[in-house]
Amino acid sequence: MTTDVTTKSAGTHAATLAGTNWAGNLSYSAHGVVRPTTVAEVRDLVLAAGAAMADAASGAPAGTARLRALGSRHCFNDLADTSGLLVSLEDLEPVAAGHLQLGTTAAGIPTVRVSAGTRYGDLAAALFPLGLAVHNLASLPHISIAGAIATATHGSGNGNQGLGGAVVGLELVTGTGEFLTLRRDEEGPVPFDAAVVHLGALGIITHITLAVEPTFDVRQDVYQDLPWASLEQNFDAITGAAYSVSVFTRLREDAADQVWLKSRVDALGETGDLGYGDDFFGARRAAVALHPLPGISAENCSEQLGVPGPGHERLAHFRREFTPSNGAELQSEYLVPREHAVAAIAAVRALRERIVPLLQIIEFRTMAADGLWLSPAGQHDTVGLHFTWLPRQTEVEALLPAIEAALAPFDARPHWGKLFTTDAARLAELFPRLGEFAALADGLDPAGVFANDYLDRVLGR
Ligand SMILES: Cc1cc2nc3c(=O)[nH]c(=O)nc-3n(C[C@H](O)[C@H](O)[C@H](O)COP(=O)(O)OP(=O)(O)OC[C@H]3O[C@@H](n4cnc5c(N)ncnc54)[C@H](O)[C@@H]3O)c2cc1C
């Protein structure tokens, strides 16, 4: 086990200040980070935390003994925070050191089992020489697998589920120190679909098994200035025009700024031609590579201009070699059943005057229903209305209720890892199994080792 330099005592372990999240808008209130290198060490930490919380005689406030697993720090809210100690799995069987176990499901689907702190980009790079690939990626390849599935992180594609859809196995240490292995194709003590989007509430996940597939090539083409009327009339055709489609807008009056098409080359026929030429539903082909934001160089973006290449180097918007340590931005996202896409986009456009002063960029993406209890796409094929904001949190949070009200008729569900103001009562309506999930979490973590303010807030505790 490695720990940061000692400043404060935390049971048998010691640590320094926990630092901030990626965006820098949250300084973790945790009193440090520990980095176990074995599953046994993870269990020891949990048992020590549970014992310290039960030991009223110690005189320490129970909250300081708490734990919370930490992924790659990319959440914009306090989901990953704790009044106790953060547990990073960065040093637990890293993929870079060759820790990766291939297998198959009972149905013969290839799988890979890795340490839960593995970042998607590192996994994809390690799988590629083995002829294997993950089905999709988020916009950034630097996020951890356990942290991504915790919040139902997704990429895009009418036929693509979010990243949690590929999870077929989870191994975790619960709040009582019990080892639990859950498999999608086996009945277990916890419903599998309840455990994938886990909000960090069920335990420390040590390993994750993902369904993978043979590698595939992707070409990325960008079109500019998609007229709003065209998007409204052709929404399904546009979002279905490639394996993964993103529409970017700064809410100009006339048109959406960019459409990014990520097309699987094996679906394009022998010529590999996209079939749209210079005109894509009224948008024109970009002649040079573009960043989603005007005036910013595309050098950190994944390759465009239709050059085919490995899918894992095209599906994320940004290159893995480009490792931003933090970003001057905030994010929110609301996800609505796809049948409401056009109306929901119109509702957002109607708030243009209030949104634009705080906006960097909006992105629309689609995802297929996945059946996961806390996934915003649990029951429906879904469209995500994503907002990248300027780093002006007070003003952004003052605006969010207006956006949430405008999208309420469409049952918009917030992204768990981004900024939102939806309260517990409304969340319980939007996620009908939230109460059952809370009961499950209480059962696996009766002492509240993994409890934090965020969970108290969203679970209405
Ligand atoms: C630049 C940027 C781009 C993004 N792009 C997308 C995108 O394209 N699509 C999208 O849907 N989202 C996107 N997000 C949001 C991001 O994917 C989510 O916030 C995600 O949860 C971050 O994962 P993380 O590893 O950084 O998690 P963290 O913020 O570190 O943690 C998130 C949660 O996971 C829990 N957790 C982490 N590891 C474990 C573990 N081993 N066991 C138990 N619990 C654990 C933590 O306790 C916490 O509750 C983006 C965020 C940023 C900053």
XYZ file of C-alpha atoms and ligand atoms in Angstrom:
514
model
C 0.000 0.000 0.000
C 1.263 3.454 -0.796
C 0.045 6.477 1.091
C 0.718 10.117 0.600
C 2.899 11.941 3.105
C 1.466 11.880 6.601
C -0.372 14.860 7.925
C -3.378 13.393 9.675
C -4.087 10.080 11.256
C -6.698 7.898 9.570
C -6.827 4.685 11.544
C -3.839 2.592 10.590
C -3.271 4.627 7.428
C -2.220 8.183 6.876
C -2.580 10.645 4.076
C -2.308 14.220 2.851
C -4.922 16.585 1.531
C -7.024 14.950 -1.136
C -6.791 17.769 -3.665
C -9.504 18.713 -6.140
C -11.626 17.131 -8.814
C -10.556 17.406 -12.463
C -12.495 20.621 -13.052
C -11.070 22.218 -9.917
C -14.525 23.348 -8.758
C -14.466 20.978 -5.775
C -11.782 20.587 -3.114
C -12.453 17.193 -1.628
C -13.185 17.448 2.085
C -11.643 14.000 2.528
C -8.544 14.030 4.708
C -6.430 12.063 2.283
C -6.009 9.388 -0.377
C -4.729 5.843 0.100
C -3.674 3.557 -2.713
C -4.023 -0.121 -1.842
C -2.131 -2.535 -4.069
C -4.079 -5.700 -3.203
C -7.701 -6.646 -2.690
C -6.816 -7.768 0.841
C -5.621 -4.227 1.597
C -8.915 -2.836 0.307
C -10.763 -5.171 2.648
C -8.521 -4.210 5.584
C -9.321 -0.557 4.967
C -13.058 -1.251 4.958
C -12.892 -3.390 8.100
C -10.808 -0.759 9.889
C -13.268 1.953 8.866
C -16.239 -0.086 10.067
C -14.520 -0.822 13.376
C -13.571 2.828 13.926
C -17.117 3.951 13.202
C -18.485 1.441 15.688
C -15.949 2.424 18.346
C -17.702 5.292 20.084
C -15.030 5.130 22.783
C -12.385 6.343 20.305
C -13.830 9.832 20.624
C -13.297 10.504 16.903
C -16.337 11.700 14.945
C -17.641 8.660 13.029
C -17.562 10.535 9.726
C -13.781 10.828 9.744
C -13.495 7.044 9.504
C -15.619 6.841 6.364
C -14.291 5.752 2.979
C -15.104 6.544 -0.589
C -13.542 5.031 -3.689
C -12.002 7.608 -6.006
C -11.809 7.145 -9.765
C -10.130 9.642 -12.067
C -11.789 12.693 -10.395
C -13.899 13.658 -13.414
C -17.218 14.221 -11.632
C -18.272 17.843 -11.369
C -20.150 17.423 -8.085
C -19.404 15.950 -4.657
C -20.386 12.375 -5.556
C -16.855 11.093 -4.920
C -16.271 13.110 -1.756
C -16.207 11.867 1.825
C -15.620 13.212 5.295
C -13.151 10.334 5.701
C -10.548 8.885 3.378
C -10.498 8.423 -0.398
C -9.392 5.053 -1.770
C -7.764 5.147 -5.197
C -7.230 1.863 -7.036
C -4.608 3.309 -9.396
C -1.958 0.979 -7.958
C -4.128 -2.132 -7.856
C -3.044 -4.423 -10.708
C -2.540 -1.702 -13.336
C -3.179 -2.629 -16.947
C 0.128 -0.959 -17.852
C 1.859 -3.694 -15.837
C 0.102 -6.375 -17.879
C -2.824 -7.073 -15.554
C -5.647 -8.003 -17.876
C -7.486 -11.290 -17.986
C -9.329 -12.473 -21.097
C -12.286 -14.850 -20.988
C -15.713 -15.508 -22.454
C -19.268 -15.390 -21.151
C -21.430 -18.505 -21.072
C -22.816 -17.291 -24.405
C -19.303 -17.181 -25.889
C -18.873 -13.391 -25.900
C -15.246 -12.351 -25.334
C -14.566 -10.554 -22.072
C -11.769 -8.773 -20.275
C -11.381 -8.532 -16.489
C -9.391 -5.576 -15.180
C -8.808 -3.587 -12.037
C -11.728 -1.211 -11.506
C -9.515 1.900 -11.499
C -8.328 1.233 -15.055
C -8.893 4.127 -17.413
C -10.812 3.372 -20.618
C -8.077 4.745 -22.851
C -5.439 2.529 -21.230
C -7.692 -0.501 -21.518
C -8.481 0.191 -25.177
C -4.785 0.588 -25.982
C -3.953 -2.683 -24.205
C -6.777 -4.550 -25.954
C -5.928 -3.336 -29.451
C -2.812 -5.508 -30.002
C -4.927 -8.471 -28.873
C -7.451 -7.763 -31.643
C -10.124 -6.637 -29.168
C -12.019 -3.417 -28.481
C -14.623 -1.908 -26.162
C -17.872 -1.044 -27.924
C -17.802 2.670 -27.232
C -16.051 5.477 -25.362
C -17.054 8.711 -23.663
C -15.755 12.000 -25.064
C -12.629 11.677 -22.949
C -10.643 8.401 -22.726
C -9.059 9.307 -19.396
C -11.940 8.362 -17.092
C -11.830 5.249 -14.912
C -14.136 2.319 -15.596
C -15.601 2.088 -12.083
C -16.113 5.852 -11.909
C -17.694 5.980 -15.365
C -20.211 3.226 -14.772
C -20.991 4.685 -11.321
C -22.718 7.602 -13.069
C -24.024 5.910 -16.252
C -21.403 7.556 -18.420
C -22.103 7.154 -22.118
C -20.798 7.857 -25.580
C -23.209 8.147 -28.491
C -25.030 6.034 -31.045
C -28.692 5.124 -31.581
C -27.730 1.469 -31.235
C -25.116 1.860 -28.495
C -25.856 1.482 -24.827
C -23.879 3.535 -22.344
C -20.563 2.192 -21.099
C -22.312 0.257 -18.315
C -24.074 -1.843 -20.937
C -20.835 -3.742 -21.549
C -20.326 -4.700 -17.887
C -20.778 -8.446 -17.345
C -18.995 -8.894 -14.008
C -18.349 -6.883 -10.839
C -16.223 -7.770 -7.835
C -16.565 -5.620 -4.757
C -15.829 -5.303 -1.083
C -19.043 -4.306 0.694
C -19.342 -2.072 3.741
C -19.058 -5.099 6.021
C -15.843 -6.242 4.337
C -17.546 -9.065 2.474
C -16.235 -10.012 -0.995
C -19.049 -10.117 -3.527
C -18.856 -11.316 -7.115
C -21.772 -10.467 -9.387
C -22.212 -11.765 -12.926
C -24.708 -10.628 -15.501
C -25.519 -14.182 -16.576
C -25.888 -15.624 -13.050
C -28.408 -15.008 -10.335
C -26.650 -13.349 -7.397
C -27.332 -11.802 -4.010
C -27.815 -8.409 -5.678
C -29.689 -7.852 -8.973
C -26.964 -7.228 -11.545
C -28.845 -4.370 -13.206
C -29.012 -2.622 -9.828
C -25.273 -2.745 -9.256
C -23.761 -1.342 -12.469
C -24.738 2.315 -12.046
C -23.649 2.164 -8.430
C -23.008 5.771 -7.306
C -20.112 4.405 -5.247
C -22.732 3.360 -2.694
C -22.485 -0.418 -2.705
C -18.839 -0.928 -1.835
C -15.385 -0.594 -3.320
C -15.401 -2.306 -6.695
C -12.031 -3.953 -7.181
C -12.439 -5.619 -10.585
C -14.758 -5.241 -13.531
C -15.362 -7.650 -16.394
C -16.446 -6.098 -19.677
C -17.813 -7.664 -22.840
C -15.488 -6.785 -25.703
C -15.504 -7.385 -29.431
C -13.083 -7.749 -32.323
C -11.364 -4.471 -33.184
C -13.068 -2.305 -35.771
C -12.000 0.735 -37.758
C -13.821 4.050 -37.638
C -13.685 7.141 -39.814
C -14.684 10.494 -38.385
C -16.284 13.178 -40.542
C -17.401 16.597 -39.417
C -20.096 18.714 -41.024
C -20.863 22.346 -40.236
C -23.990 24.475 -39.957
C -26.831 21.996 -39.738
C -30.064 24.028 -40.107
C -32.357 23.616 -37.089
C -35.302 22.794 -39.346
C -33.317 19.952 -40.861
C -32.366 18.591 -37.444
C -36.002 18.734 -36.337
C -37.311 17.017 -39.470
C -34.579 14.384 -39.686
C -33.547 13.798 -36.079
C -33.571 10.006 -36.178
C -31.930 9.846 -39.604
C -29.199 12.252 -38.520
C -28.429 10.507 -35.230
C -28.648 7.173 -37.039
C -26.334 8.205 -39.880
C -23.238 6.737 -38.220
C -22.210 4.383 -35.417
C -21.833 7.383 -33.101
C -23.142 10.880 -33.806
C -22.706 14.125 -31.871
C -24.372 17.425 -32.670
C -22.648 20.493 -31.197
C -24.327 23.868 -30.838
C -23.734 27.259 -29.264
C -27.425 27.982 -29.834
C -26.970 30.166 -32.881
C -30.391 31.167 -34.221
C -30.067 29.538 -37.645
C -28.176 26.295 -37.333
C -26.346 23.866 -35.095
C -22.600 24.415 -35.424
C -21.176 20.928 -36.045
C -22.145 17.290 -36.565
C -19.511 14.663 -35.826
C -20.081 11.329 -37.537
C -18.060 8.363 -36.308
C -18.719 5.600 -38.832
C -17.651 1.993 -38.538
C -15.760 1.237 -41.720
C -17.091 -2.345 -41.772
C -20.613 -0.923 -42.159
C -19.733 1.261 -45.142
C -19.325 -1.294 -47.874
C -16.262 -1.955 -49.999
C -15.554 1.622 -51.020
C -15.575 2.860 -47.423
C -17.461 5.897 -48.693
C -19.712 7.734 -46.281
C -22.369 8.370 -48.892
C -23.064 12.032 -48.056
C -20.517 13.910 -50.134
C -20.292 17.566 -49.182
C -23.904 17.872 -48.034
C -25.253 16.178 -44.916
C -28.919 17.090 -44.402
C -28.088 20.669 -45.330
C -24.805 20.836 -43.379
C -21.542 21.212 -45.307
C -18.456 19.046 -44.995
C -15.673 20.641 -42.933
C -12.530 21.116 -44.997
C -10.221 21.144 -41.980
C -10.211 19.351 -38.621
C -12.281 21.207 -36.029
C -12.491 21.521 -32.268
C -16.107 21.682 -31.020
C -15.385 25.202 -29.726
C -14.734 27.936 -32.244
C -11.201 29.295 -32.389
C -9.543 26.370 -30.577
C -7.010 24.188 -32.336
C -8.139 20.646 -33.205
C -4.708 19.180 -32.430
C -6.010 17.471 -29.280
C -9.104 16.118 -31.004
C -9.297 12.595 -32.376
C -8.509 12.302 -36.078
C -11.133 13.668 -38.492
C -11.431 14.318 -42.247
C -12.615 10.768 -42.896
C -9.242 9.118 -42.289
C -10.021 5.549 -41.197
C -8.233 4.151 -38.161
C -8.677 2.072 -35.006
C -12.052 2.718 -33.387
C -10.559 3.467 -29.978
C -8.615 6.354 -31.522
C -11.772 7.895 -33.038
C -14.690 7.165 -30.663
C -13.551 9.606 -27.984
C -13.511 13.232 -29.128
C -10.117 13.834 -27.561
C -6.812 12.007 -27.926
C -5.484 9.799 -25.169
C -1.965 11.279 -25.539
C -3.482 14.631 -24.576
C -3.911 14.345 -20.822
C -5.530 17.451 -19.410
C -4.997 17.556 -15.648
C -7.857 19.948 -15.183
C -10.212 21.998 -17.256
C -11.719 25.453 -17.054
C -15.260 24.191 -17.490
C -18.298 22.811 -15.742
C -20.806 20.353 -17.153
C -24.483 19.444 -16.787
C -26.491 16.943 -18.797
C -30.158 16.008 -18.960
C -31.343 12.859 -20.659
C -34.823 12.478 -22.145
C -36.573 9.621 -23.917
C -35.612 9.899 -27.573
C -39.211 10.421 -28.707
C -39.052 13.827 -26.981
C -35.729 14.840 -28.530
C -37.023 17.525 -30.878
C -39.358 19.093 -28.303
C -36.668 19.027 -25.626
C -34.162 20.708 -27.935
C -36.772 23.378 -28.720
C -37.287 23.920 -24.973
C -33.555 24.484 -24.522
C -33.395 26.831 -27.503
C -36.215 28.855 -25.962
C -33.880 29.604 -23.022
C -31.161 30.794 -25.373
C -30.854 34.306 -23.915
C -30.155 32.938 -20.440
C -28.004 30.007 -21.468
C -25.615 31.581 -23.969
C -23.805 33.955 -21.555
C -22.672 30.956 -19.481
C -22.239 28.485 -22.298
C -19.167 27.005 -23.923
C -20.961 24.337 -25.971
C -24.008 22.060 -26.019
C -23.788 18.508 -27.360
C -26.649 16.158 -28.280
C -25.924 12.433 -28.226
C -28.123 9.341 -28.290
C -27.951 6.015 -26.485
C -29.930 2.798 -26.519
C -31.987 1.630 -23.528
C -29.906 -0.515 -21.170
C -32.200 -1.768 -18.401
C -29.865 -0.570 -15.631
C -31.784 0.670 -12.586
C -30.124 4.064 -12.188
C -29.267 4.652 -15.811
C -31.054 7.638 -17.351
C -31.447 5.312 -20.359
C -32.716 2.487 -18.151
C -36.151 2.256 -19.713
C -35.925 4.234 -22.950
C -33.795 4.892 -25.970
C -32.525 8.277 -24.926
C -31.039 11.567 -26.055
C -28.590 13.444 -23.856
C -28.642 17.249 -23.865
C -25.210 18.103 -22.562
C -23.990 21.563 -21.511
C -20.352 22.541 -21.138
C -20.414 25.729 -19.098
C -17.962 28.473 -18.353
C -16.493 27.935 -14.874
C -19.030 30.216 -13.178
C -20.662 27.769 -10.817
C -22.907 30.102 -8.836
C -24.480 31.484 -11.983
C -24.711 28.058 -13.604
C -26.430 26.601 -10.551
C -28.822 29.538 -10.502
C -29.779 28.771 -14.107
C -30.157 24.991 -13.803
C -33.625 25.049 -12.171
C -34.951 26.928 -15.209
C -33.505 24.308 -17.565
C -34.813 21.509 -15.357
C -38.277 23.103 -15.335
C -38.244 23.519 -19.115
C -37.294 19.860 -19.544
C -39.606 18.532 -16.817
C -42.446 17.718 -19.239
C -40.047 15.271 -20.910
C -39.011 13.548 -17.665
C -35.425 14.722 -18.078
C -33.063 12.751 -15.874
C -29.847 14.431 -14.745
C -26.419 12.894 -15.327
C -25.302 11.711 -11.894
C -21.730 12.961 -12.335
C -22.467 16.514 -13.481
C -24.095 19.590 -11.916
C -27.840 19.413 -11.270
C -30.340 20.714 -8.733
C -33.096 18.084 -9.042
C -34.193 17.081 -5.524
C -34.647 13.625 -4.017
C -38.428 13.574 -4.419
C -38.223 14.316 -8.139
C -35.304 11.910 -8.598
C -37.420 9.171 -7.054
C -40.076 9.834 -9.704
C -37.563 9.901 -12.522
C -35.714 6.764 -11.376
C -38.517 4.477 -10.178
C -36.087 2.015 -8.580
C -34.099 4.611 -6.623
C -35.776 3.597 -3.346
C -34.956 -0.064 -3.919
C -31.396 0.917 -4.748
C -31.135 2.878 -1.488
C -32.380 -0.146 0.448
C -29.826 -2.310 -1.320
C -27.034 0.113 -0.459
C -28.157 0.181 3.180
C -28.092 -3.618 3.221
C -24.566 -3.840 1.816
C -23.265 -0.929 3.885
C -25.305 -0.919 7.120
C -22.853 1.294 9.040
C -22.668 3.865 6.244
C -18.939 3.477 5.569
C -19.493 4.806 2.019
C -22.172 7.358 2.916
C -21.628 10.990 1.996
C -23.553 14.234 1.607
C -24.341 13.559 -2.055
C -25.941 10.192 -1.274
C -27.888 11.695 1.630
C -29.168 14.365 -0.737
C -30.131 12.244 -3.747
C -31.408 9.250 -1.797
C -33.404 11.533 0.518
C -31.846 10.077 3.658
C -13.829 16.413 -19.609
C -14.919 15.478 -19.242
C -15.576 14.784 -20.227
C -16.636 13.937 -19.906
N -17.267 13.271 -20.912
C -18.327 12.491 -20.625
C -19.006 11.795 -21.654
O -18.619 11.835 -22.813
N -20.102 11.085 -21.316
C -20.566 11.011 -20.038
O -21.589 10.359 -19.810
N -19.904 11.616 -19.036
C -18.794 12.346 -19.301
N -18.126 12.964 -18.286
C -18.538 12.713 -16.907
C -17.732 11.551 -16.341
O -17.725 10.466 -17.212
C -18.348 11.046 -15.047
O -18.386 12.091 -14.141
C -17.626 9.842 -14.455
O -18.348 9.370 -13.355
C -16.209 10.168 -14.040
O -15.527 8.999 -13.670
P -14.281 9.115 -12.673
O -13.507 7.862 -12.735
O -13.554 10.354 -12.886
O -15.073 9.140 -11.306
P -14.867 9.962 -9.948
O -15.360 11.347 -10.126
O -13.504 9.807 -9.439
O -15.893 9.117 -9.072
C -17.229 8.975 -9.475
C -17.977 8.007 -8.587
O -17.466 6.693 -8.795
C -17.152 6.113 -7.553
N -16.064 5.177 -7.767
C -14.916 5.361 -8.474
N -14.172 4.247 -8.421
C -14.853 3.347 -7.686
C -14.613 2.019 -7.268
N -13.497 1.358 -7.604
N -15.531 1.401 -6.497
C -16.664 2.041 -6.124
N -16.952 3.305 -6.499
C -16.056 3.945 -7.263
C -16.752 7.287 -6.678
O -16.880 6.955 -5.312
C -17.802 8.277 -7.101
O -18.991 7.984 -6.415
C -17.038 13.784 -18.555
C -16.347 14.453 -17.546
C -15.291 15.284 -17.887
C -14.550 15.989 -16.809
